[in-house]
mmCIF file of C-alpha atoms in Angstrom:
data_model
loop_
_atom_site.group_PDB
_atom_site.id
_atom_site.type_symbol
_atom_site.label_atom_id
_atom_site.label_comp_id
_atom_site.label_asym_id
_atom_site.label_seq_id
_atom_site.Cartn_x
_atom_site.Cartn_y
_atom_site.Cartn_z
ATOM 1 C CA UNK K 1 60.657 171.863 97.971
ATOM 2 C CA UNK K 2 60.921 175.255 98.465
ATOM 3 C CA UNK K 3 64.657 176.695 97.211
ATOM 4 C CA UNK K 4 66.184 179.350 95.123
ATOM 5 C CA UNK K 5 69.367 178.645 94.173
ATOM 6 C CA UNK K 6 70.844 174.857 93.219
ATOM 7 C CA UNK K 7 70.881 172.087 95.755
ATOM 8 C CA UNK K 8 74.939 171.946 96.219
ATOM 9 C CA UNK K 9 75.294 173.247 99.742
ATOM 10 C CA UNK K 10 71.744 173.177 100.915
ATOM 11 C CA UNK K 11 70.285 175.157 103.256
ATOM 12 C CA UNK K 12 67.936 174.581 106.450
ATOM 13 C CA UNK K 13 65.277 176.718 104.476
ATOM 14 C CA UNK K 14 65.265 174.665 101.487
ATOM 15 C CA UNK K 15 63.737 171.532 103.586
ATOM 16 C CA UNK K 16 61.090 173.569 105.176
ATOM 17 C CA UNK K 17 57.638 171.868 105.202
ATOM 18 C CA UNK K 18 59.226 168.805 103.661
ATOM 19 C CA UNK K 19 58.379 165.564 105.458
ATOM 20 C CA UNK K 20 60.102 163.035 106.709
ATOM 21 C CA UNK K 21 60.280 158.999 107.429
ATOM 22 C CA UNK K 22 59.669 160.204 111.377
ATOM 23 C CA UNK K 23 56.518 162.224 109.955
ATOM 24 C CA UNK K 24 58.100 165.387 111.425
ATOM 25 C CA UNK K 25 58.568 168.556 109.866
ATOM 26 C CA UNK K 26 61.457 170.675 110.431
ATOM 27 C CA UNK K 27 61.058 174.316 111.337
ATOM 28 C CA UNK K 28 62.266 177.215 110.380
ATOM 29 C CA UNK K 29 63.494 177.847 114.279
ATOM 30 C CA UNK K 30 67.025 177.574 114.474
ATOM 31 C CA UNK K 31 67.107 175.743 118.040
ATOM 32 C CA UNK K 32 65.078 172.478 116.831
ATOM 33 C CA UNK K 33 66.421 169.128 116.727
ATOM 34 C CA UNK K 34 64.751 166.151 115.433
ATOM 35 C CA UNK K 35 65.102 162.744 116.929
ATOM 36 C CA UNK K 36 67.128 161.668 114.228
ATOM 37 C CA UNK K 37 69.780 164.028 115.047
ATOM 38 C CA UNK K 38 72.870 162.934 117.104
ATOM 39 C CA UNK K 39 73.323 164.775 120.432
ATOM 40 C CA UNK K 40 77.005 165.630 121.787
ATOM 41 C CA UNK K 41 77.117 166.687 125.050
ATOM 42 C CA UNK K 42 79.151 169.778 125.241
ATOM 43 C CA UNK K 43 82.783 169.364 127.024
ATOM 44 C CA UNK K 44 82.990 171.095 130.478
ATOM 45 C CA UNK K 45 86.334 173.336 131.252
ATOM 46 C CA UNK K 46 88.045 170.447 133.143
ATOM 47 C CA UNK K 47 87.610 168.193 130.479
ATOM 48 C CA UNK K 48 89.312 170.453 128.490
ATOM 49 C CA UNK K 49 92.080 171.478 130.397
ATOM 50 C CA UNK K 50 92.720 167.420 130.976
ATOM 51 C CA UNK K 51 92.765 167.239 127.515
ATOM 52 C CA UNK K 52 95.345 169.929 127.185
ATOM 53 C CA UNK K 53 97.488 168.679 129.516
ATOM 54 C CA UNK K 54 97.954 164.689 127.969
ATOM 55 C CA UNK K 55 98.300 166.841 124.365
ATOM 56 C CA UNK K 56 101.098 168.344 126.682
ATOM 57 C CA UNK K 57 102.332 165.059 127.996
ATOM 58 C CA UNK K 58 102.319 163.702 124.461
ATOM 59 C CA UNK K 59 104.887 166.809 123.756
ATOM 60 C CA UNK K 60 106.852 165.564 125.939
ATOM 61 C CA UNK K 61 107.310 162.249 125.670
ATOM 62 C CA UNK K 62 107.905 163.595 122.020
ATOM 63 C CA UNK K 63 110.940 165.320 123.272
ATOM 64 C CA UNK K 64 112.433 162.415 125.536
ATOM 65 C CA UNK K 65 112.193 159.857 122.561
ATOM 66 C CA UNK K 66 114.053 163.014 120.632
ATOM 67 C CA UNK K 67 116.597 163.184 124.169
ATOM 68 C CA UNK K 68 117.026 159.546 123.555
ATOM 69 C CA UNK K 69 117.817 159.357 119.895
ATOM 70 C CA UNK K 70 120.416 161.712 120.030
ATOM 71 C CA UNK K 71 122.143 159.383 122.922
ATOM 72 C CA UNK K 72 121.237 156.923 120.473
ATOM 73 C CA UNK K 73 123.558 158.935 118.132
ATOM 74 C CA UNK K 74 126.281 160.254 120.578
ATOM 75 C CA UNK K 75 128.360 157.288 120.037
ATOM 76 C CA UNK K 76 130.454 156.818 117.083
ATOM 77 C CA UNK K 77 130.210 152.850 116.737
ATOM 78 C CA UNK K 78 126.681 153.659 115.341
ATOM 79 C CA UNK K 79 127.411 155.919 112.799
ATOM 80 C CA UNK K 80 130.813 153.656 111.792
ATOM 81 C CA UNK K 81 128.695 150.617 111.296
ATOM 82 C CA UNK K 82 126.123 152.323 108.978
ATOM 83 C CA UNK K 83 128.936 153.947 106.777
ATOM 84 C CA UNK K 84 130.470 150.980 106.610
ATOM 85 C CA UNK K 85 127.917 149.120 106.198
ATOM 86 C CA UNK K 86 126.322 151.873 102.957
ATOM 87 C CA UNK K 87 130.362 151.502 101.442
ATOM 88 C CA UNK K 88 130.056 147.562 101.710
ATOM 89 C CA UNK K 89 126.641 147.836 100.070
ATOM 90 C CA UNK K 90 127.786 150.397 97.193
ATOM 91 C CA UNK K 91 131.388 148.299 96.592
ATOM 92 C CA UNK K 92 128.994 145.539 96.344
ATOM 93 C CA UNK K 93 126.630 146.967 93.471
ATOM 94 C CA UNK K 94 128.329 149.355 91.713
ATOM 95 C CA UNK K 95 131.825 147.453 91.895
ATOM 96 C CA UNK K 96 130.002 144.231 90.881
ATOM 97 C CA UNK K 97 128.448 145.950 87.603
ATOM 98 C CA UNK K 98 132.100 147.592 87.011
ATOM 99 C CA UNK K 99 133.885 144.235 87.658
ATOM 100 C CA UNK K 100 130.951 141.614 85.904
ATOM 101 C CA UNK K 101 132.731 141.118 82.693
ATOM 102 C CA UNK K 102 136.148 140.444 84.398
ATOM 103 C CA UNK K 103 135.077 137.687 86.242
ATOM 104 C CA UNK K 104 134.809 133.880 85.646
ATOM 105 C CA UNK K 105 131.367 132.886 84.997
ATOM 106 C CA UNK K 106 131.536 130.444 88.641
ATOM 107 C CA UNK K 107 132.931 131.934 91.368
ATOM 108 C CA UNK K 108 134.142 129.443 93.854
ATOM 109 C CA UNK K 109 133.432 130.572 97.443
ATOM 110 C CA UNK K 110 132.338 127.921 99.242
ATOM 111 C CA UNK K 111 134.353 124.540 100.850
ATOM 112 C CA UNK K 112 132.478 121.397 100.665
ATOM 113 C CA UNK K 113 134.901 119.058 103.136
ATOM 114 C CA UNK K 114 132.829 116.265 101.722
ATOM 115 C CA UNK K 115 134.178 116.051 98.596
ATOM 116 C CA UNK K 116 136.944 118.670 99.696
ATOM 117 C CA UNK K 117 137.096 120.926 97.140
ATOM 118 C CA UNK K 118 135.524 124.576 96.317
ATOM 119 C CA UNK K 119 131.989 124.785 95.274
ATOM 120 C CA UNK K 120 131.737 127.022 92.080
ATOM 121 C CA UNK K 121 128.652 129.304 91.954
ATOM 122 C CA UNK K 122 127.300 131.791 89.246
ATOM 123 C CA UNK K 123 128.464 135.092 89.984
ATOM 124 C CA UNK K 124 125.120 136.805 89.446
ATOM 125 C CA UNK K 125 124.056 135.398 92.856
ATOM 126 C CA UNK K 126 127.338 136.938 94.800
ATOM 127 C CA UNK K 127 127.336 140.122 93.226
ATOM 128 C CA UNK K 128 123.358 141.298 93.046
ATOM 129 C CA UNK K 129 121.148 138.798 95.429
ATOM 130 C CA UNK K 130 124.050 139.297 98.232
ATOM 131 C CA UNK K 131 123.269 142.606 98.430
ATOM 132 C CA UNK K 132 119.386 142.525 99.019
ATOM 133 C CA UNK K 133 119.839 139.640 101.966
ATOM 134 C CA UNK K 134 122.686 142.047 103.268
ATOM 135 C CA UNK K 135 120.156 144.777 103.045
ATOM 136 C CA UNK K 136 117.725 142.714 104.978
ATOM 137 C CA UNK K 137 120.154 141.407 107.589
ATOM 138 C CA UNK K 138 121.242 145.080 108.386
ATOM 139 C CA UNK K 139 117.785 146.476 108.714
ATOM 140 C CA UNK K 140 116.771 143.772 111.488
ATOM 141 C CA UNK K 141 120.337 144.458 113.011
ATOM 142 C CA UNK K 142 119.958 148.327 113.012
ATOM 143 C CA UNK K 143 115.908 147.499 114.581
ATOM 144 C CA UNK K 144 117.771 145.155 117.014
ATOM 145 C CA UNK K 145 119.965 148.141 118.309
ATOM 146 C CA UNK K 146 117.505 150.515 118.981
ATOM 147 C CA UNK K 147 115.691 148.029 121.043
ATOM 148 C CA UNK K 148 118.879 147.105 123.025
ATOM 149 C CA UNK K 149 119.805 150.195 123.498
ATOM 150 C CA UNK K 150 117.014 151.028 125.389
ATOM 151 C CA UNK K 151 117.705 148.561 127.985
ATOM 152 C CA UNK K 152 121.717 148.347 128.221
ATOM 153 C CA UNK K 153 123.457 150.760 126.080
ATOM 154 C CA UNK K 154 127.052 148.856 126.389
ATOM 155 C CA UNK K 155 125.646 145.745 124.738
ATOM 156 C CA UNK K 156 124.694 147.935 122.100
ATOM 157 C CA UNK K 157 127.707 150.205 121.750
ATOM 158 C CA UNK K 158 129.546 146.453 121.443
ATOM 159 C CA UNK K 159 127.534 145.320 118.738
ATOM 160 C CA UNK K 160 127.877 148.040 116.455
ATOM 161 C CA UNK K 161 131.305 148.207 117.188
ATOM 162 C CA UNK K 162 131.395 144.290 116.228
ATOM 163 C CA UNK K 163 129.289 144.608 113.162
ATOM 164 C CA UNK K 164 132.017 147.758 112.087
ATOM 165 C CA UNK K 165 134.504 144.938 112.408
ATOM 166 C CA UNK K 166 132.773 142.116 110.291
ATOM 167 C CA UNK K 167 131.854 145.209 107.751
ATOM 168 C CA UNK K 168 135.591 145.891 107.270
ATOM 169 C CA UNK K 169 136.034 141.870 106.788
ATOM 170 C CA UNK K 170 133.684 142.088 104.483
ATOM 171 C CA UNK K 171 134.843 145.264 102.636
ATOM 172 C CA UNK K 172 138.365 142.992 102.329
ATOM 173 C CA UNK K 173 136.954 139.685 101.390
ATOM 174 C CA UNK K 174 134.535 141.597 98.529
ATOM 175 C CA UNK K 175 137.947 143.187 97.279
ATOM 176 C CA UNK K 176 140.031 139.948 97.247
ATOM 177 C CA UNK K 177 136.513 138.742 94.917
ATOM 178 C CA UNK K 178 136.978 141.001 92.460
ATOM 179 C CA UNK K 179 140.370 140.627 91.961
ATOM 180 C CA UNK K 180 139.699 137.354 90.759
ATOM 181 C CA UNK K 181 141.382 136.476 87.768
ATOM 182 C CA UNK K 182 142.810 140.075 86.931
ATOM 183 C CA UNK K 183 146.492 139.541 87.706
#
């Protein structure tokens, strides 16, 4: 091997008169290729242009989705469900580790008709695992009205105006919880 300086970034020269598995030799011509090399073939005008103008299309569509977010947006149900929604979630957490030590160790939630009487639970469940499947629920519900609202805005406009609703239900019925015991 012929070189002068360390093999990091070789260059064509250093290989000269070295041979190969092919038994060929590469030259010091700089237009040789040897079979082992890969050949592109170079891209004609139109090609180009056609590629320009999907990387333009692409721009676009870009911009519609953008259009069609912002319709997405324009109505206030949206934005009332996910604040109420992020207050209901923070009430939840924060008000639960505020509240923990005021309430009874088994909160009693649930009916059972069978035996009619209220089902006591631990409280750890209502006040920190709530939360998460809440979390969960609204995340499919929010993916579920940006699919619907693709097809019939209305339907979605209702929902999150209904989900707003249960969210201030919710916001109560969390309240009336941690009043528990405290009067």
């Amino acid at each position: 091997m012929n070189r002068t300086h360390p093999l990091i970034n070789p260059a064509p020269s250093d290989f000269v008169g070295e041979k190969f598995e092919s038994n060929e030799f590469i030259e010091k011509k700089a237009g040789t290729i040897s079979k082992e090399q890969l050949k592109f073939p170079e891209e004609s005008r139109s090609k180009k242009f056609s590629q320009y103008l999907s990387s333009v299309k692409g721009q676009v569509r870009k911009r519609l989705d953008y259009v069609e977010v912002a319709q997405f947006w324009k109505n206030a149900g949206i934005p009332f469900m996910i604040v109420s929604f992020v207050f209901n979630l923070m009430l939840l957490l924060f008000g639960g580790i505020i509240v923990f030590g005021k309430l009874p160790p088994k909160l009693q939630l649930f009916y059972n008709p069978v035996e009619q009487t209220w089902s006591p639970e631990n409280k750890v469940i209502h006040i920190f695992i709530i939360p998460i499947i809440l979390i969960c629920l609204y995340l499919l519900q929010y993916r579920f009205l940006k699919v619907i609202f693709k097809t019939d805005r209305r339907l979605a406009i209702v929902v999150s105006w209904l989900m707003t609703l249960l969210n201030t239900f919710l916001l109560i019925g969390i309240t009336q919880i941690y009043t528990l015991n405290q009067a």
